[in-house]
XYZ file of C-alpha atoms in Angstrom:
372
model
C 0.000 0.000 0.000
C 1.336 3.385 -0.984
C 1.602 5.832 1.881
C 0.917 9.561 1.595
C 3.543 12.004 2.741
C 3.102 15.619 3.697
C 5.586 18.405 3.937
C 5.448 20.266 7.232
C 5.974 24.021 7.188
C 6.520 26.032 10.339
C 3.975 28.635 11.409
C 6.769 31.160 11.385
C 7.506 30.397 7.753
C 3.863 30.800 6.795
C 3.665 34.156 8.488
C 6.749 35.325 6.655
C 5.204 34.353 3.324
C 2.058 36.343 3.964
C 2.124 40.074 3.477
C 0.392 42.068 6.133
C -2.377 44.411 4.857
C -1.660 48.091 5.247
C -4.188 50.516 6.779
C -5.219 51.848 3.358
C -5.921 48.330 2.056
C -7.908 47.476 5.174
C -9.928 50.685 4.833
C -10.679 49.980 1.167
C -11.733 46.409 1.977
C -14.075 47.714 4.690
C -15.601 50.284 2.325
C -16.045 47.663 -0.413
C -17.754 45.273 2.004
C -20.052 48.057 3.269
C -21.028 49.075 -0.292
C -21.767 45.477 -1.304
C -23.778 44.819 1.870
C -25.738 48.088 1.519
C -26.438 47.383 -2.165
C -27.812 43.918 -1.392
C -29.942 45.180 1.512
C -31.251 48.050 -0.623
C -32.044 45.733 -3.526
C -33.597 42.752 -1.729
C -34.886 43.863 1.659
C -35.469 47.522 2.458
C -34.650 50.981 1.088
C -34.824 54.470 2.568
C -36.730 57.267 0.837
C -37.718 60.824 1.673
C -40.948 62.689 0.860
C -40.213 65.801 -1.278
C -43.760 66.895 -2.250
C -47.142 67.282 -0.476
C -49.127 64.894 -2.708
C -49.727 62.477 0.209
C -50.329 64.989 3.017
C -51.433 64.511 5.765
C -50.743 60.784 5.511
C -47.107 61.504 4.618
C -45.488 64.900 5.112
C -42.740 66.718 3.273
C -39.642 65.901 5.306
C -40.729 62.384 6.293
C -38.020 59.731 5.871
C -39.389 56.282 5.093
C -38.352 52.665 5.015
C -39.860 50.892 2.010
C -40.094 47.107 2.029
C -38.934 45.247 -1.086
C -39.882 41.921 0.495
C -43.648 42.433 0.526
C -44.147 42.367 -3.246
C -40.794 40.733 -4.071
C -37.613 42.520 -5.125
C -36.983 43.095 -8.828
C -33.806 41.875 -10.468
C -31.709 44.761 -11.896
C -32.489 45.773 -15.467
C -29.598 48.250 -15.784
C -26.511 46.567 -14.237
C -23.895 49.141 -15.310
C -24.573 51.695 -12.602
C -22.635 53.425 -9.828
C -23.658 51.616 -6.600
C -26.121 53.356 -4.249
C -27.108 55.972 -6.855
C -30.213 56.432 -8.967
C -30.261 58.642 -12.066
C -27.342 60.971 -11.331
C -24.071 60.786 -9.394
C -24.534 62.520 -6.046
C -24.489 66.306 -6.272
C -23.910 66.398 -10.041
C -25.819 66.188 -13.308
C -23.603 63.325 -14.478
C -25.608 60.165 -15.287
C -24.870 57.368 -12.833
C -25.417 54.616 -15.380
C -24.937 53.531 -18.974
C -27.636 51.546 -20.772
C -25.334 49.500 -23.003
C -26.697 46.364 -21.322
C -30.374 45.893 -20.483
C -31.267 42.626 -18.773
C -34.652 40.889 -18.640
C -36.340 41.851 -15.390
C -37.828 39.335 -12.976
C -39.428 39.609 -9.565
C -38.333 37.486 -6.633
C -41.080 35.807 -4.594
C -42.742 38.136 -2.089
C -45.022 37.364 0.804
C -47.828 39.683 -0.296
C -49.485 41.160 -3.360
C -50.411 44.808 -3.784
C -53.631 45.293 -1.866
C -56.197 48.015 -2.383
C -55.220 51.148 -0.398
C -51.601 50.040 0.103
C -49.127 52.942 0.051
C -46.828 51.956 -2.813
C -43.504 53.234 -4.168
C -43.167 52.837 -7.932
C -41.238 54.163 -10.911
C -42.982 57.039 -12.715
C -44.392 55.359 -15.880
C -44.408 58.253 -18.394
C -40.641 58.775 -17.964
C -39.924 56.571 -20.966
C -36.479 58.098 -21.652
C -35.118 56.211 -18.597
C -34.869 52.441 -18.119
C -37.699 51.160 -15.898
C -35.529 50.730 -12.788
C -34.104 54.254 -13.108
C -37.301 56.217 -13.552
C -38.145 58.717 -10.818
C -39.609 57.147 -7.676
C -43.193 58.130 -6.790
C -45.286 57.207 -3.769
C -49.093 57.022 -3.913
C -51.983 54.902 -2.709
C -53.189 51.967 -4.834
C -56.909 52.735 -5.101
C -57.713 50.209 -7.852
C -56.231 46.811 -8.692
C -55.989 44.745 -11.896
C -59.456 43.847 -13.153
C -61.227 46.516 -11.069
C -63.659 48.949 -12.633
C -62.963 52.392 -11.187
C -65.363 55.321 -11.073
C -64.987 58.637 -9.223
C -68.241 60.495 -8.635
C -68.255 63.827 -6.772
C -64.861 62.876 -5.256
C -66.083 59.486 -3.976
C -64.318 56.374 -5.311
C -66.375 53.389 -6.450
C -64.850 49.999 -7.314
C -67.152 47.690 -9.263
C -70.025 49.917 -8.121
C -69.160 49.754 -4.410
C -68.319 52.953 -2.505
C -64.810 52.802 -1.068
C -63.750 54.230 2.319
C -61.754 57.461 2.226
C -58.200 57.563 3.598
C -58.157 58.927 7.140
C -56.019 61.956 6.249
C -57.474 62.793 2.838
C -57.433 66.467 1.797
C -58.998 68.675 -0.875
C -58.452 72.218 -2.107
C -60.364 75.124 -0.559
C -60.451 78.792 -1.482
C -60.111 81.185 1.450
C -61.161 84.825 1.313
C -60.110 87.294 4.001
C -60.499 91.002 4.716
C -56.828 91.186 5.708
C -53.535 89.444 4.994
C -53.429 86.122 6.826
C -50.148 85.404 8.558
C -48.591 82.009 7.939
C -48.720 81.123 11.641
C -52.549 81.233 11.472
C -52.517 78.381 8.992
C -49.802 76.503 10.863
C -51.712 76.731 14.143
C -54.521 74.874 12.390
C -52.038 72.369 10.908
C -52.699 73.670 7.390
C -49.326 73.489 5.687
C -50.172 73.345 1.969
C -51.000 77.015 1.255
C -50.704 79.262 -1.798
C -51.490 82.991 -1.621
C -52.724 85.212 -4.441
C -50.921 88.439 -5.297
C -53.488 90.468 -3.373
C -52.711 88.519 -0.201
C -56.417 88.218 0.642
C -57.272 85.143 -1.435
C -55.666 81.818 -0.568
C -55.740 78.305 -1.923
C -55.279 75.733 0.792
C -55.339 71.937 0.913
C -56.912 70.526 4.032
C -59.890 68.565 5.355
C -63.412 69.721 6.198
C -62.792 69.936 9.953
C -59.787 72.273 9.663
C -61.544 74.333 6.975
C -64.477 74.880 9.311
C -62.199 76.015 12.155
C -60.503 78.439 9.792
C -63.840 79.888 8.664
C -64.772 80.648 12.284
C -61.958 83.226 12.573
C -63.202 86.835 12.577
C -61.103 88.057 9.657
C -61.975 85.109 7.353
C -64.974 85.976 5.179
C -65.378 82.774 3.153
C -64.001 79.224 2.914
C -65.257 77.075 0.043
C -64.256 73.632 -1.186
C -63.139 73.468 -4.825
C -65.104 71.123 -7.079
C -63.888 69.984 -10.492
C -67.072 69.343 -12.442
C -67.466 66.883 -15.294
C -65.407 68.110 -18.240
C -63.507 70.720 -16.252
C -59.809 70.573 -17.180
C -60.482 67.379 -19.154
C -57.683 68.314 -21.562
C -55.133 67.517 -18.852
C -56.971 64.557 -17.315
C -56.351 61.012 -18.569
C -56.778 59.987 -21.351
C -56.601 63.564 -22.712
C -59.114 62.712 -25.417
C -62.206 64.662 -26.515
C -64.417 61.575 -26.134
C -63.866 61.583 -22.368
C -64.916 64.652 -20.375
C -63.448 63.387 -17.106
C -62.143 65.549 -14.260
C -60.173 65.030 -11.035
C -63.437 64.664 -9.057
C -65.564 62.931 -11.700
C -63.684 60.205 -13.529
C -64.463 56.959 -15.347
C -65.779 54.334 -15.426
C -62.417 52.813 -16.324
C -61.473 49.130 -16.350
C -57.973 48.514 -14.947
C -56.063 46.029 -17.161
C -55.131 42.618 -15.743
C -52.663 40.084 -17.096
C -54.482 37.764 -19.509
C -57.416 40.147 -19.955
C -58.466 40.670 -23.585
C -60.008 43.936 -24.768
C -61.572 44.914 -28.058
C -59.574 47.547 -29.928
C -61.704 50.336 -31.382
C -61.904 54.122 -31.440
C -63.453 54.116 -27.951
C -61.002 51.811 -26.150
C -57.775 52.761 -27.920
C -57.370 56.181 -26.220
C -57.697 54.463 -22.825
C -55.172 51.692 -23.349
C -52.803 52.736 -26.118
C -50.143 54.171 -23.766
C -50.053 50.876 -21.830
C -49.771 48.826 -25.019
C -47.234 51.089 -26.718
C -44.971 51.872 -23.772
C -45.198 49.136 -21.132
C -46.008 45.798 -22.781
C -42.518 45.224 -24.235
C -43.666 44.988 -27.853
C -41.002 45.765 -30.462
C -43.091 46.505 -33.559
C -46.187 48.369 -32.383
C -47.782 51.656 -33.411
C -51.084 53.524 -33.591
C -52.135 55.165 -36.852
C -55.548 56.506 -37.898
C -57.165 55.158 -34.725
C -55.905 51.638 -35.461
C -53.413 49.501 -33.544
C -50.668 47.789 -35.558
C -48.574 44.955 -34.113
C -45.846 43.439 -36.309
C -47.309 45.360 -39.232
C -50.814 43.942 -38.874
C -53.985 45.697 -37.712
C -55.335 44.021 -34.562
C -58.958 44.107 -33.404
C -58.266 42.879 -29.864
C -55.372 42.766 -27.437
C -54.483 40.550 -24.458
C -52.435 42.243 -21.739
C -49.165 40.672 -20.681
C -48.984 42.166 -17.182
C -51.092 43.657 -14.403
C -51.745 47.378 -13.968
C -52.737 49.578 -11.030
C -54.413 52.944 -10.486
C -52.592 55.188 -7.999
C -53.809 58.374 -6.301
C -52.393 60.758 -3.706
C -54.280 61.408 -0.466
C -53.928 65.157 -1.055
C -56.435 64.735 -3.858
C -56.305 68.172 -5.487
C -52.532 68.504 -5.230
C -51.406 65.161 -6.581
C -50.275 64.349 -10.103
C -51.308 60.721 -10.284
C -53.109 58.130 -12.417
C -55.951 60.592 -13.032
C -53.431 62.593 -15.074
C -51.104 60.037 -16.663
C -52.834 56.678 -16.440
C -51.903 53.190 -15.252
C -48.903 51.919 -13.285
C -47.541 48.651 -14.760
C -46.649 45.846 -12.362
C -42.984 45.859 -13.428
C -42.790 49.492 -12.210
C -43.793 48.545 -8.643
C -40.843 49.001 -6.294
C -42.090 48.317 -2.772
C -44.540 48.936 0.051
C -44.296 51.928 2.379
C -43.484 50.460 5.791
C -42.688 53.068 8.437
C -41.457 56.603 9.037
C -38.045 56.406 10.726
C -37.411 60.165 10.879
C -39.373 63.341 10.207
C -38.047 66.883 9.965
C -40.057 70.074 9.429
C -38.170 72.353 7.057
C -40.277 75.369 7.998
C -38.050 78.457 7.513
C -39.743 80.169 10.474
C -38.471 77.548 12.891
C -35.260 78.647 14.635
C -34.996 75.638 16.925
C -33.512 72.426 15.559
C -35.037 70.349 18.353
C -38.524 71.689 17.678
C -38.128 71.070 13.948
C -38.091 67.312 14.549
C -41.576 65.799 14.376
C -41.022 63.462 17.307
C -44.533 61.988 17.199
C -43.965 60.672 13.663
C -40.717 58.774 14.321
C -41.188 55.000 13.928
C -44.805 55.517 12.912
C -46.205 52.759 10.709
C -47.542 53.828 7.308
C -51.222 53.082 6.789
């Protein structure tokens, strides 16, 4: 039997053969590990966002910092792999693109433990931004008010799904006009927790976004002469309301009925349906040879009379209903644009220029508040 022999090397010899890492190399290794770990956590598990606009007030405030769960709906695999880690569209503090789109990968979604539910607060990529790859479009946050297959109708501000009246979000707001016989100081509005305010040039007419209870308290003040809720009647501003077509005289407060596309659902293509669904078919279904000409849909050079959707779509709206650019303006949100579910507020900071106290600028009551 042949025996195996080994050569013994002293520990001292091994140590001499190894080169000790310098402090710079150790620092670079630590930074590299941190970047890789943060990238994986941000991609698969959870990502931090901040609220820059008032479209979700008072549910979410400007200056709220959120954690958004990627696990609920399942994380998406990267579509644009050639990108500076931990960036989005631009390199921090510059206008230099943070990516190149030489390589575009097929996008898949990892298994999640939940589907998008009606009234979930959802972060998604802004669909009309077609000049960016899907995963690099601007991030929006809204409430999913209608799901794939739902029929949505808005009547006098009330939302109906398949004919059933839906409950309003707890912190929903609308626009009111405020008339006064004197200039209203900003602290008057802030004392009533009315933070979304625009003044006219005269300083005696204001447009505010709030709820009925705060509007009533404002109207009770001696120097306020009138507070009236704004109503967008049927056909009012229809040129800017989806689908921006003369056949549909919809408004922000009176909209639909509109069927939300679902994967596998087949629709008839005609002059009535094409304005409603052509943007989804042209821009989000991944078709290579598709166009609309003379109110007809062409796929691979052939006129089609019906179309079966390849993915699910959603209808998103902000809780600040008259100050939210949402699906009532630009249409459906495709499923592959869904990024994650709003989870909790981990920090909140009031950027009010009148505040001279850093401690008081922190909204302590909102820290670690769950998003509903």
